[in-house]
mmCIF file of C-alpha atoms in Angstrom:
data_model
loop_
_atom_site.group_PDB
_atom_site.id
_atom_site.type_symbol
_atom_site.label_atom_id
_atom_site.label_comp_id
_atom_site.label_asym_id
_atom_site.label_seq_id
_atom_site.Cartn_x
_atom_site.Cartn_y
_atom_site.Cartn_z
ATOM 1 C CA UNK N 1456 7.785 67.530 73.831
ATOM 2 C CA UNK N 1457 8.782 70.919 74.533
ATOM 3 C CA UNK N 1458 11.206 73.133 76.701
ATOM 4 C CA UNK N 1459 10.071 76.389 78.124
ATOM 5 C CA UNK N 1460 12.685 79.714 78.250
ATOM 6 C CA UNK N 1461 12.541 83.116 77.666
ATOM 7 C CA UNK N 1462 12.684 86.541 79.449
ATOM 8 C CA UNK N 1463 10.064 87.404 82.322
ATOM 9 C CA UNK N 1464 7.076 88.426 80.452
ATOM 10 C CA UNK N 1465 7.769 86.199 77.651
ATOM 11 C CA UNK N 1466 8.019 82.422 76.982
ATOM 12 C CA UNK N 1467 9.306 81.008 73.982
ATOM 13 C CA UNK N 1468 8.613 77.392 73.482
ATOM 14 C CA UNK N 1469 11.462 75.326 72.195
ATOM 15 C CA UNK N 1470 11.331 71.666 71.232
ATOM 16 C CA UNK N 1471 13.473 69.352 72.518
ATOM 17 C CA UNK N 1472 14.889 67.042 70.093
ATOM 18 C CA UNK N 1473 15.835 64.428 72.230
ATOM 19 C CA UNK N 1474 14.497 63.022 75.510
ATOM 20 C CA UNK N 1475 17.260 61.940 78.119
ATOM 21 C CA UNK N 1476 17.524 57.627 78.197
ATOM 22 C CA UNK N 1477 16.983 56.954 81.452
ATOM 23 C CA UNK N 1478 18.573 53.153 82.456
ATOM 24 C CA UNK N 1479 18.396 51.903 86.222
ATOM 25 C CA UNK N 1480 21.314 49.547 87.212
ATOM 26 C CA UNK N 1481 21.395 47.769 90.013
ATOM 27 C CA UNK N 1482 24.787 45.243 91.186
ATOM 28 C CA UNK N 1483 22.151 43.097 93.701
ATOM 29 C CA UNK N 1484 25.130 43.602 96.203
ATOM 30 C CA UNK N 1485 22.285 44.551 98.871
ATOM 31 C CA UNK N 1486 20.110 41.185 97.971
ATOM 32 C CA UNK N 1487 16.589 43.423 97.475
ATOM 33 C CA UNK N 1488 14.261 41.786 94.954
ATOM 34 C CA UNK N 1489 14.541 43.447 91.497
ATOM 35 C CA UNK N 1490 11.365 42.937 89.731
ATOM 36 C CA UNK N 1491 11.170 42.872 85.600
ATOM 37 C CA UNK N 1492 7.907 44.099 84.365
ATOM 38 C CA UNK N 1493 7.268 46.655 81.743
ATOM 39 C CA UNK N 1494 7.097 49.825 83.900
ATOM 40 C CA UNK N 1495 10.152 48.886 86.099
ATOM 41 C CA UNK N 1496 13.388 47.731 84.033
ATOM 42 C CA UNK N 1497 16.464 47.564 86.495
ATOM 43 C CA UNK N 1498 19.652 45.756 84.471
ATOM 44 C CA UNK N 1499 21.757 44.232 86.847
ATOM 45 C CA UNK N 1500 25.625 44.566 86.879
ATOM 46 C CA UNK N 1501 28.167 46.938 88.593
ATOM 47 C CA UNK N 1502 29.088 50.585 88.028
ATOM 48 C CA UNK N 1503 32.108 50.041 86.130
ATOM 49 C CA UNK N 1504 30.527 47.574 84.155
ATOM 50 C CA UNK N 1505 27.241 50.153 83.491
ATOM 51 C CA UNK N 1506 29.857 53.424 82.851
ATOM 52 C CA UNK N 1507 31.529 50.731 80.180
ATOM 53 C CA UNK N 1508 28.052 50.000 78.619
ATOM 54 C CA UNK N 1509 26.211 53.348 78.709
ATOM 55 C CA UNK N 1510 29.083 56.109 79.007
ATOM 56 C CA UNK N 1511 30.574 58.049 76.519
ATOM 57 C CA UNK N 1512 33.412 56.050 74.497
ATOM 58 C CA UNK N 1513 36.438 56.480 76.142
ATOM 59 C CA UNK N 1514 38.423 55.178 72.985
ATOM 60 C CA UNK N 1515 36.626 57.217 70.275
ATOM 61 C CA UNK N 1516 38.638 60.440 68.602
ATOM 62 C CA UNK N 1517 36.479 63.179 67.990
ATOM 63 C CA UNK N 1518 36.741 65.633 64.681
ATOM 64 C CA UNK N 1519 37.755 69.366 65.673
ATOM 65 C CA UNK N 1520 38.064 68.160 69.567
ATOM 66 C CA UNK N 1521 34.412 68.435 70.568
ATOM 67 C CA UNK N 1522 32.674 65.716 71.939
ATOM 68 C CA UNK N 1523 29.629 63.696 71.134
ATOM 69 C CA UNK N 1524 26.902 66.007 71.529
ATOM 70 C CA UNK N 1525 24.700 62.450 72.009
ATOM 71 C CA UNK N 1526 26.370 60.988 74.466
ATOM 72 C CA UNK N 1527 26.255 62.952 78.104
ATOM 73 C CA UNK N 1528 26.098 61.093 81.365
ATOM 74 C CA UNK N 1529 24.431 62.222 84.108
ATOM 75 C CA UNK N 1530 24.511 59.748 87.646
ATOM 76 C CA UNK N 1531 21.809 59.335 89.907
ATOM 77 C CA UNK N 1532 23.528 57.239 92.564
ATOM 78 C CA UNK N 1533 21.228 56.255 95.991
ATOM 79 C CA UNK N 1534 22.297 54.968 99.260
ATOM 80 C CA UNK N 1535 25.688 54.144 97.955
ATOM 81 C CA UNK N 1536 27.101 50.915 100.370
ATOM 82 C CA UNK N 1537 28.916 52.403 103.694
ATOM 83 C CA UNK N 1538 32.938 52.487 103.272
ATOM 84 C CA UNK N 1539 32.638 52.391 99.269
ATOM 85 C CA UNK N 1540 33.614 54.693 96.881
ATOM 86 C CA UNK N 1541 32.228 54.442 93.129
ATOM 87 C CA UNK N 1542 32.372 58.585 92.482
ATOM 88 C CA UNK N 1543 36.245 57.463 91.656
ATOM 89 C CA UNK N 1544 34.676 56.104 88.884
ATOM 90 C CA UNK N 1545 32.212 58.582 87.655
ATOM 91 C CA UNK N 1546 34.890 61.383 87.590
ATOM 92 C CA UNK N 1547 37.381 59.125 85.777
ATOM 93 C CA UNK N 1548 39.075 61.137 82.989
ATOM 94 C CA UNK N 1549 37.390 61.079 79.532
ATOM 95 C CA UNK N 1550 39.862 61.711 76.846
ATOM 96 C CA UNK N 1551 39.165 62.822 73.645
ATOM 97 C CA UNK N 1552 40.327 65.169 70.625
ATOM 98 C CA UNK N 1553 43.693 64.451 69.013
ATOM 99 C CA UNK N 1554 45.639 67.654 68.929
ATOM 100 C CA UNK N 1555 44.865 69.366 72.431
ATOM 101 C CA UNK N 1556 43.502 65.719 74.050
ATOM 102 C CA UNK N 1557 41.379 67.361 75.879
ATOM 103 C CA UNK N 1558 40.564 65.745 79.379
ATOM 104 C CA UNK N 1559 37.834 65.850 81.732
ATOM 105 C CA UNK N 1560 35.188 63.663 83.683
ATOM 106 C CA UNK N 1561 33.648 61.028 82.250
ATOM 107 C CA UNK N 1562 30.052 62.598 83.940
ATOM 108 C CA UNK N 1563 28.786 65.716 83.651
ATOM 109 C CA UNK N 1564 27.370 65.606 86.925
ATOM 110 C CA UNK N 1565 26.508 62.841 89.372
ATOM 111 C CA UNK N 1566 23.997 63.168 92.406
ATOM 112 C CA UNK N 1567 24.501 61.154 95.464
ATOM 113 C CA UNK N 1568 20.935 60.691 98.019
ATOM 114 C CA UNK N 1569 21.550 59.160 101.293
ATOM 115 C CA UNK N 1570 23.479 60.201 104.448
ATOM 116 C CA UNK N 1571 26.302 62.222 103.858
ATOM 117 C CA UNK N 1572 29.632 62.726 105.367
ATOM 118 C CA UNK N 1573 29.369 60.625 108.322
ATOM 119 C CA UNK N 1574 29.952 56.998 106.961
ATOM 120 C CA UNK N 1575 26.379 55.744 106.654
ATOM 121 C CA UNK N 1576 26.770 56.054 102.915
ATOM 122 C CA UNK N 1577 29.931 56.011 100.637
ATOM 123 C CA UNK N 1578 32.902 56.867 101.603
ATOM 124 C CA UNK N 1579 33.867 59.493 104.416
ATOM 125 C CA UNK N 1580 37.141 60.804 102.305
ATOM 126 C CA UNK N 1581 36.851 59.796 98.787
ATOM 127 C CA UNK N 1582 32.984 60.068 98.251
ATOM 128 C CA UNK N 1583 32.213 63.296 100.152
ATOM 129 C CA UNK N 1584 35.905 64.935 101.225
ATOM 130 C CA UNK N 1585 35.732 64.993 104.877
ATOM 131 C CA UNK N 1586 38.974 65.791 106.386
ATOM 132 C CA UNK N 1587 38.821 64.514 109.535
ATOM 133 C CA UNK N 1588 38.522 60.947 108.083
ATOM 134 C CA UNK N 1589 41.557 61.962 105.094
ATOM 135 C CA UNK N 1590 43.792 58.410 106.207
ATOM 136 C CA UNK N 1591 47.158 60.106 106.354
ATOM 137 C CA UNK N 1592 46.006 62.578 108.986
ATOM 138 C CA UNK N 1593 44.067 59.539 110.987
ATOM 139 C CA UNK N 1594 47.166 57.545 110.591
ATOM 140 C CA UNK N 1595 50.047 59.788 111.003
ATOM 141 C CA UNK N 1596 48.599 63.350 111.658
ATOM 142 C CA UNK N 1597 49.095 65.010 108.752
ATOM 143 C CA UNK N 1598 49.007 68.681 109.064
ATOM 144 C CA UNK N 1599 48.591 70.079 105.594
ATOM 145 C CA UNK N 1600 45.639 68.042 103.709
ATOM 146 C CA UNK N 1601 45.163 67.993 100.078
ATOM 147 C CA UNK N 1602 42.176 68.670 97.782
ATOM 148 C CA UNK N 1603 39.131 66.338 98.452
ATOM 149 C CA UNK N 1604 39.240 63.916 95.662
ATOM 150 C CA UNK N 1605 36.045 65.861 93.765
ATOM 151 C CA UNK N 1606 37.804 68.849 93.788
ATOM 152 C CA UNK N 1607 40.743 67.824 92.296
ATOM 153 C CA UNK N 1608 39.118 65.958 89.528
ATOM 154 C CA UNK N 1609 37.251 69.776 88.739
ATOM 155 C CA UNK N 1610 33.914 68.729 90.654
ATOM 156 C CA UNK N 1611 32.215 71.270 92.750
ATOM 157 C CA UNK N 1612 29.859 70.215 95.483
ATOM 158 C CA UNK N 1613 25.893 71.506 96.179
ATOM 159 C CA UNK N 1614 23.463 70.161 98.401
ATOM 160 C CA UNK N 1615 19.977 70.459 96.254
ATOM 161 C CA UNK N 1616 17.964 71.421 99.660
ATOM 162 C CA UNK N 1617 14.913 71.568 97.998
ATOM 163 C CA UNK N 1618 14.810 67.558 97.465
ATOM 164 C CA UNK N 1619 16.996 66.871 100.820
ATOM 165 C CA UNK N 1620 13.805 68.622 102.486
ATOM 166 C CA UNK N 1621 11.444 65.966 100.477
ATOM 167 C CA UNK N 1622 13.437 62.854 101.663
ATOM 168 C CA UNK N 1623 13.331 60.679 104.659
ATOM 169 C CA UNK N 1624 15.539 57.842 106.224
ATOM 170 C CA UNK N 1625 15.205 55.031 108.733
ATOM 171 C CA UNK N 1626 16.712 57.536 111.181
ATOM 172 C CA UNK N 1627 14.336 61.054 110.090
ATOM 173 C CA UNK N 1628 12.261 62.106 112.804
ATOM 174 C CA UNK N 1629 10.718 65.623 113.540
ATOM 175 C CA UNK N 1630 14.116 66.852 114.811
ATOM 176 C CA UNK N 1631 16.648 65.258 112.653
ATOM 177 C CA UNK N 1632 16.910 64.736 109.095
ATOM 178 C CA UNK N 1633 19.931 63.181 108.190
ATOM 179 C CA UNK N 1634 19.299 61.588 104.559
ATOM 180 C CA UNK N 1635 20.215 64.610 102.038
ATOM 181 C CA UNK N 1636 21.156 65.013 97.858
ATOM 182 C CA UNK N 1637 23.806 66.289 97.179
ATOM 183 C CA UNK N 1638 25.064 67.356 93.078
ATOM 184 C CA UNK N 1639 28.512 66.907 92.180
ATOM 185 C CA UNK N 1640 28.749 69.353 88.943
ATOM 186 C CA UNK N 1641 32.585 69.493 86.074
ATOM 187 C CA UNK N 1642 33.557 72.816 86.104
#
């Protein structure tokens, strides 16, 4: 196992000492079959209960402030259920250190494929940040609207367009592509 990196006109191969652990949850909440064989291993329980299990310890004090170097979480989240919202709990502060308790998402990044910003997947205002579905300006008209809830938690947002233009939906046809991915990145 290698990396490749370097300066154009010269690679330098690096090896990588550790290969990502890759672990596919699924809650069953949409009643598709999950199948157990060797090459497909889906554990089924919920997204708090998977962030508990494979996330960085939230109660662990780290020497000198840094944090585990082992431990990163990355989310691949698909076709999150319409009017739901589990980013909330993907950008949930991670404290750690002792002196400066340092604070900051529990991922690193999370990427969200489906239908964005329209309510097919997630949730209009808390998943994706669109204003004209923020409830105190449906409800009373707000004027002034805050942050969308990724930004305030110190998430920017980037639609990877070269794997939006790779996927399809029920809905895709030659003129319309709605299902896109989208990468929520700290910092």
């Amino acid at each position: 196992n290698s990396s490749f990196k370097g300066t154009k006109g010269s690679v330098t191969i690096t090896p990588i000492d550790k290969l990502p652990t890759i672990i596919a949850i699924d809650d069953g909440s949409w009643k598709a079959p999950i199948y157990n064989n060797k090459h497909i291993q889906v554990e089924q329980m919920t997204v708090i209960e998977a962030l508990n299990t494979y996330g960085p310890n939230r109660n662990k004090i780290y020497p000198n402030n840094e944090k585990d170097k082992e431990t990163r979480l990355l989310v691949l989240c698909s076709w999150m259920p319409p009017g739901q919202d589990w980013t909330a709990n993907f950008r949930q502060s991670f404290l750690y250190g002792r002196d400066d308790k340092i604070e900051e998402g529990l991922a690193e990044e999370y990427i969200l494929i489906g239908e964005s910003d329209n309510g097919t997947c997630g949730h209009n205002w808390y998943t994706w940040g669109n204003r004209d579905f923020y409830p105190d300006a449906v409800e009373n008209g707000a004027e002034e609207l805050p942050l969308a809830p990724y930004l305030k938690d110190g998430y920017s947002r980037v639609e990877l367009e070269e794997l939006s233009f790779l996927q399809f939906s029920r809905f895709d046809c030659k003129r319309s592509s709605e299902s896109k991915t989208w990468s929520f990145r700290r910092g």
